[in-house]
Tab-separated table of C-alpha atoms (C1' of nucleotides) in Angstrom:
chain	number	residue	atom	x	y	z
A	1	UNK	CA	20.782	-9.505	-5.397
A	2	UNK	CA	19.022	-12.649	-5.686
A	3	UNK	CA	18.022	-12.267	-2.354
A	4	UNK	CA	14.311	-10.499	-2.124
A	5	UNK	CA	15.848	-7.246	-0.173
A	6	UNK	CA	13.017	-4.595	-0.571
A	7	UNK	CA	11.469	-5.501	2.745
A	8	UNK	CA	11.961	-2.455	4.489
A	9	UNK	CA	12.335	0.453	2.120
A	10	UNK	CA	10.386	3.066	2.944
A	11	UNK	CA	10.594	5.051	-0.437
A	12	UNK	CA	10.301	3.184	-3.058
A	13	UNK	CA	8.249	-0.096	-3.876
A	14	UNK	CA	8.446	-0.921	-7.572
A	15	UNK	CA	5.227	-2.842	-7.129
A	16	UNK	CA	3.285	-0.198	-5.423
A	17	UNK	CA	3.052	1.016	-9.271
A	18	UNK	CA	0.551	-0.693	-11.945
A	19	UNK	CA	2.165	-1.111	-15.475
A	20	UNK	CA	0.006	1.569	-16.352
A	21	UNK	CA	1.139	4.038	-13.656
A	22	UNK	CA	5.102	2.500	-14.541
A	23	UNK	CA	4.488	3.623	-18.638
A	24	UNK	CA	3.160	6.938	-17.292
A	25	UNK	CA	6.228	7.822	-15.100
A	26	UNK	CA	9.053	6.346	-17.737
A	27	UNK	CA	6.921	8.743	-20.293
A	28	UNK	CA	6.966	11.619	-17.722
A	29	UNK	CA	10.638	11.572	-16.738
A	30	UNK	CA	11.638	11.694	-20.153
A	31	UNK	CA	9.243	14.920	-20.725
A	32	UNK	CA	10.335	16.221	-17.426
A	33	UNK	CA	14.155	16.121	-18.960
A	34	UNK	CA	13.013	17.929	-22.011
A	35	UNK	CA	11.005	20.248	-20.831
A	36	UNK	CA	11.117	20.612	-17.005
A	37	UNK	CA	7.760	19.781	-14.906
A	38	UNK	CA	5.777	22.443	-15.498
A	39	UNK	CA	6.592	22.737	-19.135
A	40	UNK	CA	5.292	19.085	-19.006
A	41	UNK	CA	1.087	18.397	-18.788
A	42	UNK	CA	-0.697	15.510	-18.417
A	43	UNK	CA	-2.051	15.576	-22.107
A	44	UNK	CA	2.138	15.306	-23.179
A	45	UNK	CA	2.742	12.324	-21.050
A	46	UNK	CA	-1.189	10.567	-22.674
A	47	UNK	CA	0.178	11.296	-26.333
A	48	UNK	CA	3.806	9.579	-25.283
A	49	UNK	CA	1.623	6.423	-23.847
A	50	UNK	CA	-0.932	6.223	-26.186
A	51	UNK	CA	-3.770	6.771	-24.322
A	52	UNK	CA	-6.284	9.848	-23.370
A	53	UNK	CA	-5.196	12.690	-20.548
A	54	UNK	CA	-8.327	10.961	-18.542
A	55	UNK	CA	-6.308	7.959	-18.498
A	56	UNK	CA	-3.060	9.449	-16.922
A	57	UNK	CA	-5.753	11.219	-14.710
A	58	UNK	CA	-7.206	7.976	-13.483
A	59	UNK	CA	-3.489	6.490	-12.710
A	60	UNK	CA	-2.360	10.310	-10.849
A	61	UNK	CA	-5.140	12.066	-9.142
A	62	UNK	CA	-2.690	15.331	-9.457
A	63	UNK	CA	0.388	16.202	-11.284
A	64	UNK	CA	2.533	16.538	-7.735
A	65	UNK	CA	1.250	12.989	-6.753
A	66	UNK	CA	2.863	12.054	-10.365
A	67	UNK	CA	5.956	14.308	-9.710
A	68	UNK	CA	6.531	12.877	-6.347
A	69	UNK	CA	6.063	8.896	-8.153
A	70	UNK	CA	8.440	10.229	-10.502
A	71	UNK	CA	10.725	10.454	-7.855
A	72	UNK	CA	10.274	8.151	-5.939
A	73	UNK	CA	11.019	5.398	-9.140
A	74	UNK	CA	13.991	7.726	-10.114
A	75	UNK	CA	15.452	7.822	-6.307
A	76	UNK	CA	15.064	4.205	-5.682
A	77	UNK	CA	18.670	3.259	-6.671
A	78	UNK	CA	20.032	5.751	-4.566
A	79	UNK	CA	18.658	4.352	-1.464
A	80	UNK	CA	19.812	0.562	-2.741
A	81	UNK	CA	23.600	2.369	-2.886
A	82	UNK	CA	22.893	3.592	0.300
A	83	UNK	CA	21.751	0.772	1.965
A	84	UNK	CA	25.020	-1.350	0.359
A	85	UNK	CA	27.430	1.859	1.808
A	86	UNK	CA	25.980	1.689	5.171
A	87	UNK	CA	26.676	-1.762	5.302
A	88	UNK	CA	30.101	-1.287	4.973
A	89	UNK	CA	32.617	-1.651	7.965
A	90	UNK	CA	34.165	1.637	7.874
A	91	UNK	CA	33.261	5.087	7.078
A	92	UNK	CA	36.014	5.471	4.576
A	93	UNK	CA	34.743	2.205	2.476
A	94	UNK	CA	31.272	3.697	2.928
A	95	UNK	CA	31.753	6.855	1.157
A	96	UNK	CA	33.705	5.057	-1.384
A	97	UNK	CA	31.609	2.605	-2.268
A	98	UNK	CA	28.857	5.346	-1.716
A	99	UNK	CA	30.457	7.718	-4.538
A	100	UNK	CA	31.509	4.978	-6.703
A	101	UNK	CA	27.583	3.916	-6.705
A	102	UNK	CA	26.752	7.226	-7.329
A	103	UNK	CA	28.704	8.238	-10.254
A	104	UNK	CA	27.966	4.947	-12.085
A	105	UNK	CA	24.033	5.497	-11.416
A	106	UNK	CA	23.968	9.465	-12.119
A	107	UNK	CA	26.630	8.595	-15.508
A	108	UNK	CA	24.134	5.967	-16.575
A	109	UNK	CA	20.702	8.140	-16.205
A	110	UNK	CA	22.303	11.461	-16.585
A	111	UNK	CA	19.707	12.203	-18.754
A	112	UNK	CA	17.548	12.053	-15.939
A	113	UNK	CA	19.513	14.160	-13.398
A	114	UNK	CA	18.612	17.510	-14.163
A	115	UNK	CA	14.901	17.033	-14.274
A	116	UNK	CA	15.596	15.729	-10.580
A	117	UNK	CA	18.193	18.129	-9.226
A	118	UNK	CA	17.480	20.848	-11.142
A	119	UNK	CA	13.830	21.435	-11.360
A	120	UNK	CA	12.623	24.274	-8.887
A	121	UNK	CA	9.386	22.170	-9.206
A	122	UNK	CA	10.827	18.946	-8.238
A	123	UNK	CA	13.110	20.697	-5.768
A	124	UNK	CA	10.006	21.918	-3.994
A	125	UNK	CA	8.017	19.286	-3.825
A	126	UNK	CA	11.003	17.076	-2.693
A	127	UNK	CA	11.790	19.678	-0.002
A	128	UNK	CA	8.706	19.077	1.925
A	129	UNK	CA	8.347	14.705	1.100
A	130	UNK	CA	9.687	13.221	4.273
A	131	UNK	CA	11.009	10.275	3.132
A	132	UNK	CA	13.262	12.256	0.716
A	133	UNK	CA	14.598	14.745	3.577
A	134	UNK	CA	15.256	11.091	5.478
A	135	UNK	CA	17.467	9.758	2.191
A	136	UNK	CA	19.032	12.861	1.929
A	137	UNK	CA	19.906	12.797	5.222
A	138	UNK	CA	21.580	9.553	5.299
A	139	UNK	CA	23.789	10.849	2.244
A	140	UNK	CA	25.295	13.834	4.018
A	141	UNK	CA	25.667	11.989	7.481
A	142	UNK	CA	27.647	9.634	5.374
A	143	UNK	CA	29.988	12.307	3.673
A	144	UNK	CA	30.312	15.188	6.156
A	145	UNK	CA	32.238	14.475	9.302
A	146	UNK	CA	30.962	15.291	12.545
A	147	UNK	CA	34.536	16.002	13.682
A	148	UNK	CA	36.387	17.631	10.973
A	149	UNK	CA	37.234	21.090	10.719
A	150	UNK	CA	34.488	23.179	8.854
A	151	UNK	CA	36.537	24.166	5.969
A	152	UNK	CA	37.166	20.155	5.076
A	153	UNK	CA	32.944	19.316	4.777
A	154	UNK	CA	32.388	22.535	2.271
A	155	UNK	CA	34.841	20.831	0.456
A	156	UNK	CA	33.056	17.368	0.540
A	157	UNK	CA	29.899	19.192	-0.407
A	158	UNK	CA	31.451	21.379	-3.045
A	159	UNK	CA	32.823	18.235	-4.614
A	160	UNK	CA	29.518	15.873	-3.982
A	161	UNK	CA	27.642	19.225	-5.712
A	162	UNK	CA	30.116	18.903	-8.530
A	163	UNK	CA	29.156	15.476	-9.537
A	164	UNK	CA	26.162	16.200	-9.764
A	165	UNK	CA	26.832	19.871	-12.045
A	166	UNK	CA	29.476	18.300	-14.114
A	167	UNK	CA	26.926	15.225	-15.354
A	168	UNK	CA	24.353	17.466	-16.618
A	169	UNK	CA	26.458	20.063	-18.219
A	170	UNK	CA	26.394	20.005	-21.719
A	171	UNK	CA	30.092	20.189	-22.223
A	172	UNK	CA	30.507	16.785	-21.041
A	173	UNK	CA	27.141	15.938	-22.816
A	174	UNK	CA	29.019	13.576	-25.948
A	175	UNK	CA	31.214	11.967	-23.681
A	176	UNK	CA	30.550	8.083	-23.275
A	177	UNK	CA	29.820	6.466	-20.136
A	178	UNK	CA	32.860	5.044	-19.575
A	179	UNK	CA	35.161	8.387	-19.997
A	180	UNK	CA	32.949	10.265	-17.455
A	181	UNK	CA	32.911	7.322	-15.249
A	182	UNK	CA	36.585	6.975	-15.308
A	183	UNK	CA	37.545	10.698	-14.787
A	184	UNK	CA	34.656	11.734	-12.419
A	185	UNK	CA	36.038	8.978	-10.021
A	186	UNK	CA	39.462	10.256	-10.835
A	187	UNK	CA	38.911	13.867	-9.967
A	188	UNK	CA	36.455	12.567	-7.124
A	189	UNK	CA	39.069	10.242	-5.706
A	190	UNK	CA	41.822	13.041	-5.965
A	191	UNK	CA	39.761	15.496	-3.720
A	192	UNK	CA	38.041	13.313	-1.480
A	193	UNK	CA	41.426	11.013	-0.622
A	194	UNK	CA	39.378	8.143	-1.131
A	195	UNK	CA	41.602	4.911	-1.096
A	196	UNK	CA	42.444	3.606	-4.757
A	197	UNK	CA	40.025	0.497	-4.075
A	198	UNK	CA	37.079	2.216	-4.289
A	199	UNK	CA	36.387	-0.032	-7.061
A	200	UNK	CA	37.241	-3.444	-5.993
A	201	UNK	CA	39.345	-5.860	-8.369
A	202	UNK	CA	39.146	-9.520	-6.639
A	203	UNK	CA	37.510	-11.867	-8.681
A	204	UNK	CA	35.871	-13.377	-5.579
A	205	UNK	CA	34.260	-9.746	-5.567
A	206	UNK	CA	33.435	-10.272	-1.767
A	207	UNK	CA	30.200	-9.096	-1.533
A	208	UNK	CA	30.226	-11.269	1.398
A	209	UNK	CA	26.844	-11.288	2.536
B	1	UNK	CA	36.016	50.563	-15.225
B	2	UNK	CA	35.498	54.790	-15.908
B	3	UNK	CA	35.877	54.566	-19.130
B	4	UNK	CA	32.492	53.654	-21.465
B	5	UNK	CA	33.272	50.368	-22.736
B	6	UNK	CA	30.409	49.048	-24.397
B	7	UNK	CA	31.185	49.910	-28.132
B	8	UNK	CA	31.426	46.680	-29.381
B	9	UNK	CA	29.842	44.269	-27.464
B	10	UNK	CA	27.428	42.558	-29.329
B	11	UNK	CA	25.470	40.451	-26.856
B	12	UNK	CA	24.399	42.704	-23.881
B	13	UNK	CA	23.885	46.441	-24.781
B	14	UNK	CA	22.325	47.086	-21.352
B	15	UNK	CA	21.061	50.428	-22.862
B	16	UNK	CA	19.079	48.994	-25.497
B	17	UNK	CA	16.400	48.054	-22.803
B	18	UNK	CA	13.891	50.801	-21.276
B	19	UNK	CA	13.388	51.664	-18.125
B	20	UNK	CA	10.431	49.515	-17.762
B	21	UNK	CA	12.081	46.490	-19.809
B	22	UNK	CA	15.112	46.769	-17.013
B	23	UNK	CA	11.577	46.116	-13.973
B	24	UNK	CA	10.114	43.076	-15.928
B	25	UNK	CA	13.815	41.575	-16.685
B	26	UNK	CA	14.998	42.257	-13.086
B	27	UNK	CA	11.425	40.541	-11.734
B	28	UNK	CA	11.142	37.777	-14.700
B	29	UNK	CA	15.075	36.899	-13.226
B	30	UNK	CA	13.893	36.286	-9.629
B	31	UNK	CA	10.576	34.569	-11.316
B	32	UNK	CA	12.914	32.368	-13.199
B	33	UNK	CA	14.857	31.171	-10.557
B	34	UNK	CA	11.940	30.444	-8.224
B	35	UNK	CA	9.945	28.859	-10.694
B	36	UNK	CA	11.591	27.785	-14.286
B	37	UNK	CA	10.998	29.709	-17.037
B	38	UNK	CA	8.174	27.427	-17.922
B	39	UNK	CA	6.273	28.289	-14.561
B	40	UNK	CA	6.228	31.906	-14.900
B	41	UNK	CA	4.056	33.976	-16.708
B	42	UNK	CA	3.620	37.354	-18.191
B	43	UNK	CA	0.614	37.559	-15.511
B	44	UNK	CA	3.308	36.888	-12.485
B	45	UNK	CA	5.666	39.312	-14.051
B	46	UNK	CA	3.460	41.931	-14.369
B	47	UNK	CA	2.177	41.333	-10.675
B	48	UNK	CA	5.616	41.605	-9.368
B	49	UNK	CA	6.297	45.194	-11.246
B	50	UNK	CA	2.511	46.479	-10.507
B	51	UNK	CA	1.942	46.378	-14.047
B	52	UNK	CA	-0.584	44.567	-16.203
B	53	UNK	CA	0.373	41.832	-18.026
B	54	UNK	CA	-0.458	43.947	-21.593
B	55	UNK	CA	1.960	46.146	-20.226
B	56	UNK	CA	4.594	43.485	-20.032
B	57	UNK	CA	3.484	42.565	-23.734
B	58	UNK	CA	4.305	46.250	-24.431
B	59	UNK	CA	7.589	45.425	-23.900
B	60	UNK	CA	8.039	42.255	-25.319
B	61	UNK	CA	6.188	40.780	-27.975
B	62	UNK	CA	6.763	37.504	-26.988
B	63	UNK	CA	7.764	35.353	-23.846
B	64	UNK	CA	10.923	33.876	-26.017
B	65	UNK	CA	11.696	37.648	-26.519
B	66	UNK	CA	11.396	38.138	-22.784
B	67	UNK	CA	13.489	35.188	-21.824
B	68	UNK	CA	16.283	36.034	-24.640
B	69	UNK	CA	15.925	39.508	-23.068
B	70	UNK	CA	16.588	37.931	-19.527
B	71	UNK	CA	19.602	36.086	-21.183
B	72	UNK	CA	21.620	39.097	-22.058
B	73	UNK	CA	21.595	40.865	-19.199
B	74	UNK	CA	22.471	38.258	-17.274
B	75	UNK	CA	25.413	37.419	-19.505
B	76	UNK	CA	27.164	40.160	-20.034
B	77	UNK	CA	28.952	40.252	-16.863
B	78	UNK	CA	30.480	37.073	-18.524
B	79	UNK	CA	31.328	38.884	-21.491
B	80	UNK	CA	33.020	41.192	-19.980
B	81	UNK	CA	35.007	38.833	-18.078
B	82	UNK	CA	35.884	36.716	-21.308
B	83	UNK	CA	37.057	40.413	-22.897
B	84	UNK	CA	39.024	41.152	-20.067
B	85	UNK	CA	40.694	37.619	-19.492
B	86	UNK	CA	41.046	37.480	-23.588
B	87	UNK	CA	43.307	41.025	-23.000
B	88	UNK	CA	46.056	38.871	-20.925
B	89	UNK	CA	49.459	37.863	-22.657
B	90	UNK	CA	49.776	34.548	-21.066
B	91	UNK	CA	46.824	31.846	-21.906
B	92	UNK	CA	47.407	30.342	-18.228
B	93	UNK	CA	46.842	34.033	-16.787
B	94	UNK	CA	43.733	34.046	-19.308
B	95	UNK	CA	42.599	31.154	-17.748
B	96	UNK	CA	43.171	32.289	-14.283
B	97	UNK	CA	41.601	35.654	-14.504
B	98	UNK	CA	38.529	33.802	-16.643
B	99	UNK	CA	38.213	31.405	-13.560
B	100	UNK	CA	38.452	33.744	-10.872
B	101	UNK	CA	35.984	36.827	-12.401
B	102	UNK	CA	33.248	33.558	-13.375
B	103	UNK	CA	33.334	32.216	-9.459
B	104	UNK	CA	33.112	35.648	-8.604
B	105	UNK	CA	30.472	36.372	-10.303
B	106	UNK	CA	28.273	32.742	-10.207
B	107	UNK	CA	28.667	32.883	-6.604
B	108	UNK	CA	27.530	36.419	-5.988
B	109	UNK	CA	24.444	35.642	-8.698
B	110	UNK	CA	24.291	31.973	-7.459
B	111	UNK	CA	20.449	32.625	-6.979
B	112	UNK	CA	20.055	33.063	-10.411
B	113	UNK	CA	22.336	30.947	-11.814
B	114	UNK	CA	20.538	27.859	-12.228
B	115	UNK	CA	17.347	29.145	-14.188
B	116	UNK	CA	20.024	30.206	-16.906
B	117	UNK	CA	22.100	27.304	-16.378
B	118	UNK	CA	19.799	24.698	-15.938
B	119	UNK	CA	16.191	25.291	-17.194
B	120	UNK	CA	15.095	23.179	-20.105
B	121	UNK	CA	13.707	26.097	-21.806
B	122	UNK	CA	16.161	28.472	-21.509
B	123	UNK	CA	19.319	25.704	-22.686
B	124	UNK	CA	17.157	24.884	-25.737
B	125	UNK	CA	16.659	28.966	-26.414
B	126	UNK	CA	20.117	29.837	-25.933
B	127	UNK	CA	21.148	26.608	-27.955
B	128	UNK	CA	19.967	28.039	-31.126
B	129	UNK	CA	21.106	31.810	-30.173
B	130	UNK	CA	24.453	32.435	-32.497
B	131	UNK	CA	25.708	35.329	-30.180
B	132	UNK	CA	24.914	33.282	-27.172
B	133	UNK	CA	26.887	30.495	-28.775
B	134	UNK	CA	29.637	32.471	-29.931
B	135	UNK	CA	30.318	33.504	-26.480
B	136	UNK	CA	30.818	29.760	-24.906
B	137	UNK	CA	32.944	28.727	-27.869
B	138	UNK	CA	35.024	31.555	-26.869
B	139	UNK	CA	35.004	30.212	-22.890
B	140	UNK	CA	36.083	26.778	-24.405
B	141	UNK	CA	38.468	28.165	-26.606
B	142	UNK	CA	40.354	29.913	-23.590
B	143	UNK	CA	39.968	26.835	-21.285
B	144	UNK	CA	40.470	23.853	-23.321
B	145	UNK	CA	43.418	23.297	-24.842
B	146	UNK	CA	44.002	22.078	-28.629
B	147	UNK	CA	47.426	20.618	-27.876
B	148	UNK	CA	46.705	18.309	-24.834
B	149	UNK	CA	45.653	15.067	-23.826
B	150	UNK	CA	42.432	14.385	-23.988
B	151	UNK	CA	42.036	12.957	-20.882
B	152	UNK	CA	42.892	16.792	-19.616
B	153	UNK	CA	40.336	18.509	-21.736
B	154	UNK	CA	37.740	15.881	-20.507
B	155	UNK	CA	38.615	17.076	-17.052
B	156	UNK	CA	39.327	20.909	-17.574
B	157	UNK	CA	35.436	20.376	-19.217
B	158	UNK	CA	34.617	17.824	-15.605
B	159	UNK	CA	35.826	20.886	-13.571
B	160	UNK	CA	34.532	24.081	-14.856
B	161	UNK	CA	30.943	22.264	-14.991
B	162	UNK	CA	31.637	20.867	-11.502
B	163	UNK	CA	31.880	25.153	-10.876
B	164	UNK	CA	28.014	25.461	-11.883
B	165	UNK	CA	26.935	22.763	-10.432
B	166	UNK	CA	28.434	23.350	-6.952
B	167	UNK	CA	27.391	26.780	-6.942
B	168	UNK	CA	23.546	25.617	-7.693
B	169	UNK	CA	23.374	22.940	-5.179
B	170	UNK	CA	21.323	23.103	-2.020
B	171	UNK	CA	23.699	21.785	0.288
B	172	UNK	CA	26.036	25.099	-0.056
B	173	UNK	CA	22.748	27.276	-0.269
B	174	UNK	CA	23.558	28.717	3.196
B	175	UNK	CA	27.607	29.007	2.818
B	176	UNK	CA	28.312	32.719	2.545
B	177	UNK	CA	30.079	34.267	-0.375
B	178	UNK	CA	32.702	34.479	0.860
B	179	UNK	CA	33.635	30.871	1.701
B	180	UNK	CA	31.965	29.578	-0.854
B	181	UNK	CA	34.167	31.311	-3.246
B	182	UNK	CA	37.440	30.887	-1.433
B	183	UNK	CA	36.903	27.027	-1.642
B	184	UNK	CA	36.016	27.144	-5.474
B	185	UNK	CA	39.341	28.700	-5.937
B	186	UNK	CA	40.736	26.296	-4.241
B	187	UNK	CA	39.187	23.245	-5.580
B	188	UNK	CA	39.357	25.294	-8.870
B	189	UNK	CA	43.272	26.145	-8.711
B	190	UNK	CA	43.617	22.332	-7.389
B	191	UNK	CA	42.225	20.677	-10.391
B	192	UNK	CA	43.382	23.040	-12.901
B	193	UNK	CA	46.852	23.713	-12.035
B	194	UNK	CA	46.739	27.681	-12.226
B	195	UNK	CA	49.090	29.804	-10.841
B	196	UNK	CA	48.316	31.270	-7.439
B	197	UNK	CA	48.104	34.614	-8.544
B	198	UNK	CA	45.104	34.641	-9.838
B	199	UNK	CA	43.927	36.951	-7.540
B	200	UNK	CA	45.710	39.897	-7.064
B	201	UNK	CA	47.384	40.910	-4.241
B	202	UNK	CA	48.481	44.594	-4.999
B	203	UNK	CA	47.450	47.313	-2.696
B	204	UNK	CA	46.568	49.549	-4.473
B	205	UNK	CA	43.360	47.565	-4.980
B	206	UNK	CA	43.274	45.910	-1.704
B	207	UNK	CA	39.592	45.373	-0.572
B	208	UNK	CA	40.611	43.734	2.450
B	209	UNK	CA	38.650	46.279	4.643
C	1	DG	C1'	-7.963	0.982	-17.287
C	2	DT	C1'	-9.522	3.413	-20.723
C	3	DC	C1'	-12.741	6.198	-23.179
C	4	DT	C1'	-15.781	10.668	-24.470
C	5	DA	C1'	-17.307	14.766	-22.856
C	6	DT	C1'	-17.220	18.709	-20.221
C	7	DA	C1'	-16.206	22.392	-16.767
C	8	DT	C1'	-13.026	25.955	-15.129
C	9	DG	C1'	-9.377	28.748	-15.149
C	10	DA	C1'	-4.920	30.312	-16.522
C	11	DA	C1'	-1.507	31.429	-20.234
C	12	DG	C1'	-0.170	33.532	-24.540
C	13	DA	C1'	-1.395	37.150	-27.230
C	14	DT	C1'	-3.842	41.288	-29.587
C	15	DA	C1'	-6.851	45.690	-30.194
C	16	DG	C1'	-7.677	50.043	-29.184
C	17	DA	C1'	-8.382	53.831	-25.661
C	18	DC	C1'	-5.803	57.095	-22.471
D	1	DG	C1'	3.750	53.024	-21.226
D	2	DT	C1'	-0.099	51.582	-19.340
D	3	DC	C1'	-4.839	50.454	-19.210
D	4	DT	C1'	-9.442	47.549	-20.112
D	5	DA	C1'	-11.320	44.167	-22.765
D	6	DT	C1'	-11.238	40.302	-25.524
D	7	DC	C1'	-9.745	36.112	-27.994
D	8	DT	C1'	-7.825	31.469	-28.403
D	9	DT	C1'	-5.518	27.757	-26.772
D	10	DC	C1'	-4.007	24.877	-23.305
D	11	DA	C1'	-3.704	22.734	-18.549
D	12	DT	C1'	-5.920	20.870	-14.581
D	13	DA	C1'	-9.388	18.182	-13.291
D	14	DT	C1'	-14.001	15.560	-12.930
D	15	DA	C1'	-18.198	12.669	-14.404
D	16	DG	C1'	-19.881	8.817	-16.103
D	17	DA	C1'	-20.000	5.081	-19.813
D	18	DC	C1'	-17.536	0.737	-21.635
DNA sequence: GTCTATATGAAGATAGAC
DNA sequence: GTCTATCTTCATATAGAC
């Protein structure tokens, strides 16, 4: 990681953002998980910051071009896990190291999910952002298999859906990070038949890159 | 199913809506779903039911009355469900029938299931709704289990939220019912360790035309 | 980048006639 | 039950000064 690897990714640049517009979006993804998008204005997101609605205005010329920063921030990490699974040798350490990457990142900003999955605002506006359809893309391609039988990728995308249902449900909602970690990858692992390294243990860690 | 059995329950009394409170419900449902409860307003509902929005104000004094409203009748299909799988002698055929009637029903009302399910507004409504409440202790009373592991009550809880959130997610949007609810059964009876009767297979009820 | 001020319209809600 | 009309508040957005 010490490398500088954001040379090529076409969704997210951190530093395509001011500090200002950065406060803005960390206020307005916290709002957006309390409230959902549209129950969410500009004035909210000015009050959280500190500063006047004409402010936010001057940073977002509309609220979709500050819905669509919000996810493009919040969706960064997934294309980083991405990037690492494609690297991988074989489709089967892929998807593992794909899920694995997944789970920690949706377990550590679950609070995040639902205003990402889960908003029919978000889901909209997502539906029609290229470079979103693109990640998206890359997930399933990486998941489904061209050449199994049909009733073997519902099941993938049942189970990929359930990871993301069972971190925003509020019956896992007091559960630590590590618990959910640990039995999300358990359940994940027992209905994907992902090999039991998803997770790897050498101390050498062989990134090898 | 002949017989009238709606003495007693206390959450959904479909009968104690009008005529007209049945059009806005039904329309402030698909609303919902399309755009959060947040993004729809009396104005939208009344344009969907050719009524002006006083008219819709008629009805309900205020838009938490009309989404509480919305919340009933959309729950009591699960109420009905819990009474019937509370009836069993067994607590694993409880569970089973519990299971089976939810995924039958979530997956024939998937398009509706995520503004009650997911919406921001709507959690923090129902959160503070006593009936509403009473009803998901009961579902957690049936389906978790006071004597196990923890570990297994952190993954019954993993699994029947992995249910909702499959059933939401885009990427089984265009599965048909009827696939889509063979393979939550199967993921369901997988994870959970139910018996395989769950759904009957006695004649005399025998759909399979 | 932030401010004050302002314009426009939509949302929540009520009054009173039919 | 539904209508017209009205009220208030809020959200989206812009203009122009500091």
């Amino acid at each position: 990681m010490t490398a500088p690897q954001d040379a090529r990714t076409g969704l997210l640049r951190a530093d395509r953002h001011s500090e200002a517009q950065l406060r803005s979006i960390a206020a307005a993804l916290n709002l957006f998980a309390d409230h959902g998008v549209s129950g969410t204005s500009f004035q909210m997101i000015a009050d959280a910051t500190g500063v006047t609605k004409a402010a936010v205005y001057h940073q977002f010329k509309t609220k979709d071009a500050l819905v669509l920063a919000v996810a493009e921030v919040a969706l960064g990490p997934l294309e980083a896990a991405l990037d690492t699974a494609e690297a991988e040798p074989s489709r089967t350490r892929a998807r593992a190291v794909l899920l694995t990457r997944v789970i920690d990142l949706a377990v550590e900003r679950r609070r995040w999910v639902r205003a990402l999955q889960g908003d029919p605002v978000m889901v909209r506006l997502l539906g029609s952002h290229a470079p979103f359809l693109d990640l998206i893309h890359r997930v399933y391609a990486l998941l489904l298999d061209q050449d199994a039988d049909r009733a073997s990728n519902v099941r993938t995308a049942i189970v990929s859906a359930a990871i993301g249902g069972a971190i925003v449900h509020p019956l896992v909602a007091d559960l630590d990070d590590e618990t959910l970690r640990t039995e999300l990858m358990a359940v994940t692992r027992r209905l994907f038949d992902l090999p039991d390294t998803a997770r790897k243990q050498d101390p050498a860690r062989s990134r090898s890159s």
